[in-house]
Coordinates of N, CA and C in Angstrom, one line a residue:
M562 N -63.0 17.7 25.2 CA -61.3 17.7 25.1 C -61.0 16.9 24.5
T563 N -60.0 17.3 23.4 CA -59.4 15.7 22.8 C -58.5 16.0 22.9
S564 N -57.7 14.7 22.4 CA -56.2 14.6 22.6 C -55.6 13.9 21.2
S565 N -54.5 14.2 20.8 CA -53.7 13.8 20.1 C -53.1 12.4 19.9
G566 N -53.2 11.7 21.2 CA -53.0 10.6 21.4 C -51.5 10.5 21.9
P567 N -50.7 9.2 21.5 CA -49.4 9.2 21.4 C -48.5 10.4 20.9
A568 N -49.4 10.6 19.9 CA -48.1 11.7 19.7 C -47.7 13.1 20.4
R569 N -48.9 13.3 21.3 CA -49.0 14.1 22.5 C -48.1 13.9 24.0
A570 N -48.7 12.6 24.2 CA -48.2 12.0 25.3 C -46.6 11.2 25.5
L571 N -46.4 10.7 24.6 CA -45.0 10.2 24.5 C -44.2 10.6 23.7
T572 N -44.6 11.6 22.9 CA -43.4 12.3 22.1 C -41.8 12.8 22.8
Y573 N -42.4 13.7 23.7 CA -41.2 14.1 24.8 C -40.5 13.0 25.4
P574 N -40.9 11.9 26.3 CA -40.2 11.1 26.8 C -39.5 10.3 25.7
L575 N -39.8 10.0 24.7 CA -39.2 9.4 23.1 C -38.0 10.4 23.0
L576 N -38.2 11.5 22.8 CA -37.4 12.6 22.3 C -36.4 12.5 23.2
V577 N -36.6 12.5 24.4 CA -35.3 12.7 25.8 C -34.6 11.2 25.6
T578 N -35.3 10.3 24.8 CA -34.3 8.7 25.0 C -33.4 9.2 24.4
S579 N -34.2 9.5 22.8 CA -33.2 9.8 21.6 C -31.9 10.9 22.2
G580 N -32.2 11.8 23.1 CA -31.2 12.9 23.0 C -30.2 12.0 23.8
T581 N -30.8 11.2 25.1 CA -29.9 10.5 25.9 C -28.9 9.3 25.2
I582 N -29.3 8.7 24.5 CA -28.7 7.5 23.5 C -27.5 8.6 22.6
A583 N -28.1 9.4 22.1 CA -27.2 10.7 21.1 C -26.3 11.0 22.2
V584 N -26.1 11.6 23.1 CA -25.3 12.2 24.2 C -23.8 11.2 24.6
I585 N -24.5 9.4 25.1 CA -23.8 8.6 25.2 C -23.1 8.4 24.0
A586 N -23.6 8.3 22.9 CA -22.6 8.0 21.4 C -21.6 8.8 21.3
A587 N -22.2 10.1 21.9 CA -21.0 11.3 21.1 C -19.5 10.7 22.2
L588 N -19.8 9.9 23.2 CA -18.9 10.0 24.1 C -18.0 8.7 23.6
V589 N -18.4 7.9 22.7 CA -17.5 7.0 22.5 C -16.3 6.9 21.7
P590 N -16.4 8.1 20.9 CA -15.0 8.2 20.4 C -13.5 8.5 21.5
F591 N -13.9 8.9 22.9 CA -13.3 9.1 23.4 C -12.8 8.1 24.7
A592 N -13.8 7.1 24.7 CA -13.8 5.7 25.6 C -12.9 4.8 25.4
D593 N -12.6 4.3 26.9 CA -11.6 2.9 26.6 C -12.3 2.1 26.6
L594 N -11.7 0.9 26.5 CA -12.3 -0.5 26.3 C -13.1 -0.6 27.7
D595 N -13.0 -0.2 28.9 CA -13.7 -0.5 29.9 C -15.1 0.7 29.8
Q596 N -14.5 1.9 29.8 CA -15.6 2.7 29.2 C -17.1 2.6 28.2
L597 N -16.1 1.9 27.2 CA -17.2 1.5 26.1 C -18.0 0.2 26.8
S598 N -17.7 -0.9 27.6 CA -18.4 -1.9 28.0 C -19.7 -1.0 28.8
A599 N -19.4 0.2 29.7 CA -20.2 0.3 30.5 C -21.2 1.4 29.8
L600 N -20.7 1.8 28.9 CA -21.7 2.8 27.8 C -22.9 1.6 27.2
A601 N -22.2 0.6 27.3 CA -22.9 -0.2 26.2 C -23.9 -0.5 26.9
V602 N -23.5 -1.1 28.7 CA -24.6 -1.6 29.3 C -25.7 -0.6 29.5
V603 N -25.2 0.8 29.7 CA -26.5 1.9 30.2 C -27.2 1.9 28.7
V604 N -26.8 2.1 27.9 CA -27.3 2.0 26.5 C -28.7 0.9 26.2
L605 N -28.1 -0.5 26.9 CA -29.2 -1.5 26.9 C -30.2 -1.2 27.7
V606 N -29.8 -0.8 29.2 CA -30.8 -0.4 30.1 C -32.0 0.5 29.6
I607 N -31.1 1.6 28.9 CA -32.3 2.7 28.6 C -33.1 1.7 27.4
L608 N -32.8 1.3 26.3 CA -33.6 0.8 25.3 C -34.6 -0.3 25.9
A609 N -34.0 -0.9 27.1 CA -35.0 -2.2 27.5 C -36.1 -1.9 28.5
V610 N -35.8 -0.5 29.2 CA -36.9 0.1 30.0 C -37.8 0.9 29.5
T611 N -37.0 1.9 28.3 CA -37.9 2.4 27.2 C -38.8 1.2 26.8
T612 N -38.2 0.0 26.2 CA -39.3 -0.5 25.6 C -40.4 -1.1 26.5
Y613 N -40.2 -1.4 27.8 CA -41.1 -1.9 28.9 C -42.4 -1.0 29.1
Q614 N -41.7 0.6 28.9 CA -42.6 1.8 29.7 C -43.4 2.0 28.1
V615 N -43.0 1.7 27.2 CA -44.0 1.7 25.7 C -45.0 1.0 25.8
G616 N -44.4 -0.7 26.4 CA -45.4 -1.7 26.2 C -46.8 -1.4 27.1
L617 N -46.3 -0.7 28.4 CA -47.0 -0.4 29.5 C -48.3 0.8 28.9
A618 N -47.7 1.5 27.8 CA -48.6 2.8 27.7 C -49.5 2.2 26.6
F619 N -49.0 1.3 25.8 CA -50.1 0.7 24.6 C -50.8 -0.6 24.8
G620 N -50.5 -0.5 26.3 CA -51.4 -2.2 26.8 C -51.0 -3.6 26.1
V621 N -49.6 -3.5 26.0 CA -49.0 -4.7 25.7 C -48.9 -5.4 26.7
L622 N -48.0 -4.7 27.4 CA -47.9 -5.3 29.4 C -49.2 -5.1 29.8
P623 N -49.3 -6.0 30.7 CA -50.1 -5.4 32.0 C -49.7 -4.4 33.1
T624 N -50.7 -3.5 33.5 CA -50.0 -2.8 34.7 C -50.8 -2.8 36.0
G625 N -51.8 -3.9 35.8 CA -52.4 -4.3 36.9 C -53.7 -4.1 37.1
L626 N -54.2 -3.0 36.3 CA -55.7 -2.3 36.4 C -56.5 -3.3 35.9
V627 N -57.3 -3.7 37.1 CA -58.0 -5.1 36.5 C -59.5 -4.6 36.2
A628 N -59.7 -3.5 36.7 CA -61.5 -3.0 36.7 C -61.8 -2.6 34.8
T629 N -62.8 -3.0 34.7 CA -63.5 -2.9 33.5 C -64.8 -2.0 33.5
G630 N -64.9 -1.6 32.2 CA -66.3 -0.4 32.1 C -66.4 0.9 32.8
T631 N -67.0 1.5 33.2 CA -67.0 2.7 33.3 C -66.8 2.7 35.0
V632 N -65.9 3.5 35.3 CA -65.5 3.8 36.6 C -65.0 5.5 37.0
G633 N -65.2 5.8 38.2 CA -64.8 7.3 38.6 C -63.7 7.4 38.9
G634 N -63.1 8.7 38.4 CA -61.5 9.1 38.1 C -61.4 10.7 38.6
R635 N -60.4 11.1 38.8 CA -60.0 12.2 38.8 C -58.6 12.0 38.9
R636 N -57.7 13.0 38.2 CA -56.5 13.4 38.3 C -55.9 14.2 39.4
V637 N -54.7 13.3 40.0 CA -53.9 14.2 40.7 C -52.4 14.3 40.4
R638 N -51.6 15.3 41.1 CA -50.5 15.7 40.6 C -49.3 15.1 42.1
Q639 N -48.6 14.2 41.9 CA -47.8 13.9 43.0 C -46.3 14.7 43.0
Q640 N -46.0 15.3 43.9 CA -44.7 15.8 44.3 C -43.8 15.4 45.5
H641 N -43.0 14.3 45.0 CA -42.3 13.8 46.1 C -40.5 13.9 45.6
R642 N -40.0 14.4 46.8 CA -38.6 14.9 46.5 C -38.4 15.5 45.2
L643 N -37.9 15.4 44.2 CA -37.3 15.6 43.2 C -38.9 15.1 41.8
V644 N -39.3 14.3 42.4 CA -40.2 13.6 41.5 C -41.7 14.2 41.4
S645 N -41.8 14.5 39.9 CA -43.5 14.8 40.1 C -44.1 14.2 39.0
R646 N -45.2 13.7 39.1 CA -45.8 12.6 37.8 C -47.4 12.8 38.3
S647 N -48.2 12.5 36.9 CA -49.4 12.8 36.9 C -49.9 11.4 37.3
W648 N -51.0 11.0 38.0 CA -51.6 9.9 38.5 C -53.2 10.0 38.2
L649 N -53.9 8.9 37.2 CA -55.3 8.9 38.0 C -55.8 7.9 38.7
E650 N -56.7 8.9 39.8 CA -57.2 8.3 41.1 C -58.2 7.4 40.6
I651 N -58.4 6.3 40.4 CA -59.5 5.7 40.2 C -60.4 5.0 41.0
T652 N -61.9 4.8 41.2 CA -62.6 4.3 42.0 C -63.5 3.3 41.5
S653 N -63.4 1.9 41.9 CA -64.4 1.4 41.1 C -65.1 0.1 42.5
G654 N -66.6 0.9 42.6 CA -66.9 0.0 44.0 C -66.4 0.8 45.0
D655 N -66.0 -0.4 46.2 CA -65.4 0.2 47.3 C -64.1 0.1 46.9
R656 N -63.5 0.0 46.0 CA -62.0 -0.1 45.5 C -61.5 1.3 45.3
M657 N -60.2 1.6 45.6 CA -59.6 2.6 44.9 C -58.1 2.4 44.5
V658 N -57.5 2.4 43.7 CA -56.4 2.6 43.0 C -55.9 3.9 42.4
W659 N -54.4 3.6 42.1 CA -53.7 5.1 41.0 C -52.9 4.7 40.3
Q660 N -53.0 5.0 39.2 CA -52.4 4.5 37.9 C -51.9 5.4 37.5
P661 N -50.1 5.6 37.5 CA -49.4 6.6 37.1 C -49.6 7.0 35.5
V662 N -49.8 8.0 34.6 CA -49.9 8.0 33.3 C -49.2 9.1 32.9
F663 N -48.6 9.3 31.6 CA -47.8 9.8 31.1 C -49.0 11.4 31.1
Y664 N -47.8 12.4 30.9 CA -48.7 13.5 31.1 C -48.7 14.2 29.6
E665 N -49.9 14.9 29.5 CA -50.6 15.5 28.2 C -51.5 16.9 28.4
P666 N -51.4 17.7 28.0 CA -52.0 19.1 28.6 C -53.5 18.8 29.3
G667 N -54.3 18.0 28.4 CA -55.5 17.6 28.7 C -55.9 17.0 30.2
L668 N -54.8 16.6 30.8 CA -54.5 16.6 32.3 C -54.9 17.9 33.1
C669 N -54.4 18.5 33.0 CA -54.8 20.1 33.3 C -56.5 20.4 33.6
A670 N -56.9 20.1 32.6 CA -58.4 20.2 32.4 C -59.5 19.7 32.9
L671 N -58.9 18.1 33.6 CA -59.5 16.9 33.7 C -60.3 17.1 35.3
T672 N -61.7 17.4 35.0 CA -62.1 17.4 36.3 C -62.7 15.9 36.7
P673 N -62.9 15.7 38.1 CA -63.6 14.3 38.1 C -64.5 13.9 37.3
T674 N -64.5 12.9 36.8 CA -65.1 12.4 35.7 C -65.3 10.6 35.6
D675 N -66.2 10.5 34.6 CA -66.1 8.8 34.7 C -65.2 8.3 33.4
L676 N -64.6 7.3 33.8 CA -63.4 6.9 33.0 C -63.8 5.4 32.3
E677 N -63.8 5.1 30.9 CA -64.0 3.9 30.5 C -62.7 3.0 30.1
L678 N -62.9 1.8 31.1 CA -62.0 1.1 30.7 C -62.1 0.0 29.7
T679 N -61.4 -0.2 29.0 CA -61.7 -1.1 27.9 C -60.3 -1.8 27.8
G680 N -60.2 -3.3 28.3 CA -58.8 -4.1 28.2 C -57.9 -3.2 28.5
R681 N -56.7 -2.6 28.2 CA -56.1 -2.2 28.9 C -55.8 -0.5 28.5
T682 N -56.9 0.0 28.0 CA -56.7 1.4 27.8 C -57.8 2.2 28.6
I683 N -57.6 3.4 28.5 CA -58.1 4.4 29.7 C -59.1 5.6 28.7
R684 N -59.8 5.9 28.7 CA -60.6 6.9 28.3 C -61.5 7.9 28.8
T685 N -61.6 8.8 28.2 CA -62.7 9.7 28.8 C -63.4 10.5 27.8
G686 N -64.3 10.3 26.9 CA -64.7 11.1 25.7 C -63.4 10.5 24.7
D687 N -62.9 11.1 23.9 CA -62.0 11.2 23.1 C -60.4 11.1 23.5
T688 N -60.5 11.4 24.6 CA -59.0 11.5 25.2 C -58.7 9.8 25.9
R689 N -57.7 9.3 25.3 CA -57.0 8.2 25.6 C -55.8 8.6 27.0
F690 N -55.6 8.1 28.1 CA -54.1 8.3 28.8 C -53.9 7.1 29.0
Y691 N -52.5 7.2 29.0 CA -51.1 6.2 28.1 C -50.5 5.6 30.0
P692 N -50.7 4.8 30.3 CA -50.1 4.3 31.9 C -48.6 4.2 31.5
S693 N -48.2 5.1 32.6 CA -46.7 5.3 32.6 C -46.1 4.4 33.7
G694 N -46.9 3.4 34.3 CA -46.1 2.5 35.6 C -47.2 1.7 35.7
R695 N -46.9 0.6 37.0 CA -47.7 -0.1 37.1 C -49.0 0.4 38.3
V696 N -49.8 -0.1 38.1 CA -50.9 0.4 39.5 C -50.4 0.3 40.9
R697 N -51.1 1.0 41.1 CA -50.8 1.2 42.9 C -51.9 1.0 43.7
N698 N -52.1 0.0 44.6 CA -53.4 -0.2 45.6 C -53.0 1.2 46.7
T699 N -51.9 1.4 46.9 CA -51.8 2.5 48.1 C -51.5 3.7 47.8
E700 N -51.6 4.8 48.1 CA -51.7 6.1 47.9 C -50.2 6.5 47.8
P701 N -49.6 6.9 46.5 CA -48.2 7.5 46.1 C -47.8 8.1 47.5
A702 N -46.3 8.0 47.9 CA -45.5 8.7 48.7 C -45.6 9.9 48.0
G703 N -45.5 10.9 49.0 CA -45.1 12.7 48.8 C -46.4 13.3 48.9
K704 N -46.3 14.2 48.4 CA -47.8 15.2 48.5 C -48.3 14.9 46.9
L705 N -49.7 14.7 47.0 CA -50.5 14.9 46.0 C -51.6 16.1 46.2
I706 N -51.4 16.8 45.2 CA -51.9 17.7 44.6 C -53.2 18.0 43.9
D707 N -54.4 18.0 44.3 CA -55.8 18.1 43.7 C -55.7 19.0 42.5
N708 N -56.4 18.3 41.2 CA -56.0 19.2 40.1 C -57.3 20.1 40.1
P709 N -57.0 21.3 39.7 CA -57.8 22.5 39.7 C -59.2 22.2 38.9
S710 N -60.6 22.8 39.2 CA -61.3 22.4 38.1 C -61.7 23.5 37.3
R711 N -61.0 23.6 36.3 CA -60.7 24.6 35.4 C -60.3 24.2 34.1
P712 N -61.9 23.8 33.3 CA -61.4 22.7 32.5 C -61.5 24.0 31.3
S713 N -61.5 25.2 31.0 CA -61.3 25.7 30.3 C -59.6 26.2 30.2
E714 N -58.7 25.9 30.9 CA -57.6 26.2 31.1 C -56.9 24.6 30.7
V715 N -56.1 25.1 29.7 CA -55.1 23.6 29.4 C -53.8 24.5 28.9
P716 N -52.9 24.5 29.9 CA -51.7 25.3 29.5 C -50.8 24.5 28.8
A717 N -50.0 24.7 27.8 CA -49.1 24.3 27.1 C -47.4 24.5 27.8
F718 N -46.8 23.1 28.2 CA -45.0 23.4 28.7 C -44.4 22.9 27.3
G719 N -43.5 23.8 27.0 CA -42.6 23.3 26.1 C -41.7 22.4 26.6
V720 N -40.3 21.9 25.5 CA -39.5 21.1 26.1 C -38.7 21.4 27.2
A721 N -38.2 23.0 26.7 CA -37.1 23.8 27.8 C -37.8 23.3 29.1
R722 N -39.0 23.8 29.2 CA -39.4 23.9 31.0 C -39.3 22.2 31.4
R723 N -39.9 21.7 30.3 CA -40.1 20.2 31.2 C -38.4 19.3 31.3
L724 N -37.4 19.8 30.1 CA -36.2 19.4 30.7 C -35.7 19.9 31.9
I725 N -35.6 21.4 32.2 CA -35.6 22.0 33.5 C -35.9 21.3 34.5
L726 N -37.4 20.6 34.4 CA -37.9 19.9 35.6 C -37.0 18.4 35.6
D727 N -36.8 17.8 34.7 CA -36.3 16.5 34.8 C -34.9 16.7 34.9
V728 N -34.4 17.6 34.8 CA -32.9 17.7 34.8 C -32.5 17.4 36.3
Q729 N -33.3 18.1 37.0 CA -33.0 18.2 38.6 C -32.3 17.0 39.5
P730 N -32.7 15.7 39.3 CA -32.0 14.6 39.9 C -30.8 14.1 39.0
A731 N -30.3 15.3 38.1 CA -28.8 14.9 37.4 C -27.7 15.8 38.7
V732 N -28.3 16.0 39.8 CA -27.5 17.0 41.0 C -26.6 15.9 41.3
A733 N -27.0 14.8 41.2 CA -26.0 13.3 41.7 C -25.1 12.7 40.7
A734 N -24.7 13.6 39.5 CA -24.5 13.2 38.3 C -22.6 12.9 38.8
P735 N -22.4 14.0 39.2 CA -20.9 14.0 39.9 C -20.5 13.2 40.6
I736 N -21.3 12.7 41.6 CA -21.2 11.5 42.4 C -20.7 10.3 41.5
A737 N -21.7 9.9 40.8 CA -21.5 9.0 40.1 C -20.2 9.2 39.0
G738 N -19.4 10.3 38.6 CA -18.6 10.4 37.9 C -17.3 10.1 38.7
L739 N -17.3 10.5 40.1 CA -16.5 10.3 41.0 C -16.0 8.9 41.4
L740 N -17.4 7.9 41.7 CA -17.3 6.8 41.7 C -17.0 5.8 40.7
W741 N -17.1 6.3 39.6 CA -16.0 5.8 38.2 C -14.5 6.0 38.6
V742 N -14.3 7.2 38.5 CA -12.9 7.5 39.1 C -12.2 6.4 39.4
Y743 N -12.9 6.6 41.0 CA -12.3 5.8 42.2 C -12.4 4.2 42.0
V744 N -13.4 3.9 41.3 CA -13.3 2.2 41.0 C -12.5 1.9 39.8
M745 N -12.3 2.8 38.8 CA -11.6 2.3 37.4 C -10.3 3.3 37.3
N746 N -10.0 4.2 38.2 CA -9.4 5.4 37.7 C -9.3 6.2 36.8
G747 N -8.4 6.8 36.3 CA -9.1 8.2 35.2 C -8.6 9.3 35.8
G748 N -8.4 10.1 35.3 CA -8.3 11.8 35.4 C -9.6 12.6 34.9
I749 N -9.7 13.8 34.8 CA -10.6 14.3 34.7 C -11.3 14.3 33.5
P750 N -11.0 13.6 32.4 CA -11.5 13.2 31.2 C -12.5 12.1 31.4
A751 N -12.3 11.3 32.0 CA -12.7 10.1 32.8 C -14.2 10.7 33.5
F752 N -13.8 11.6 34.5 CA -14.9 12.1 35.7 C -15.9 13.2 34.1
A753 N -15.1 13.8 33.7 CA -16.2 14.6 33.1 C -17.3 13.7 31.9
G754 N -16.9 12.7 31.3 CA -17.4 11.8 30.7 C -18.6 11.3 31.3
A755 N -18.4 10.3 32.4 CA -18.8 9.9 33.4 C -20.2 10.5 33.9
T756 N -19.8 11.9 34.4 CA -20.5 13.0 35.0 C -21.8 13.0 33.9
L757 N -21.0 13.4 32.5 CA -22.3 13.9 31.4 C -23.2 12.4 30.9
A758 N -22.4 11.1 30.9 CA -23.2 10.2 30.7 C -24.5 10.0 32.2
A759 N -23.8 9.9 33.3 CA -25.0 9.8 34.3 C -26.0 11.0 34.4
A760 N -25.7 12.3 34.0 CA -26.7 13.5 33.8 C -27.9 13.0 32.8
A761 N -27.3 12.7 31.9 CA -28.1 12.4 30.7 C -29.2 10.9 31.2
T762 N -28.5 10.2 31.8 CA -29.2 9.2 31.9 C -30.4 9.3 33.4
F763 N -29.9 10.1 33.9 CA -31.1 10.7 35.2 C -32.0 11.4 34.4
T764 N -31.7 12.2 33.7 CA -32.6 13.2 33.1 C -33.5 12.1 32.0
W765 N -33.4 11.2 31.5 CA -34.2 10.3 31.0 C -34.8 9.4 31.7
F766 N -34.1 8.8 33.0 CA -35.3 8.4 34.1 C -36.4 9.1 34.3
S767 N -36.1 10.5 34.6 CA -37.5 11.1 35.1 C -38.4 11.1 33.8
A768 N -38.1 11.4 32.5 CA -38.8 11.7 31.6 C -39.8 10.5 31.1
I769 N -38.8 9.1 31.4 CA -39.6 8.0 30.9 C -40.7 7.4 31.6
R770 N -40.8 7.8 33.2 CA -41.5 7.7 34.0 C -42.9 8.8 34.4
G771 N -42.7 8.7 33.2 CA -44.2 10.1 32.9 C -44.1 11.1 33.8
S772 N -43.0 12.0 33.9 CA -42.9 13.4 34.5 C -44.2 14.4 34.0
D773 N -44.3 15.1 35.3 CA -45.4 16.1 35.0 C -45.0 17.5 35.3
P774 N -45.3 18.5 34.3 CA -44.3 19.8 34.2 C -45.2 20.6 34.8
S775 N -46.3 20.4 35.3 CA -47.7 21.4 35.9 C -47.6 21.4 37.0

């Protein structure tokens, strides 16, 4: 089992990040001063969180995973409300932790195996896994689905399927639009713009945290 590395695991969330910023940029010509300020804040938050997530993925920032050497591990899929993420359940001695990772197709074929922890990198064979958040010492909330033991089956999920899954939290976007109109006033154009910006941001947040389309 091989991996194309970050080109496979991180391309999708970074693509969604770029698309979200493009959507917000498209609203700029129609925004007043208050709306421009709000859009600028949203873009700064998106860039800051994306930089943080990339730093975790490449080991520039610590995730809290302190074990080193060879440890036991398996992949589980978390389903909690509208959230779906991939986790590596890592066992080192009598300690078990859960590390969220960015999705890549090889995860679907990952059976319980030995993981090599070197510094802040996680590998098995030629495959490297990229953390999408900090390690947890307690089991993630929601339903954890065991990975099927079918190493020959590695499904590929396109951008369209992943977007359909990640856009689900955007159902709350109209509420953000109504809140903006209530606080800052404005008519239907303000509501539409705020709703669109919120929908794009909610979709981005799902993607940048390492959503799992499987």
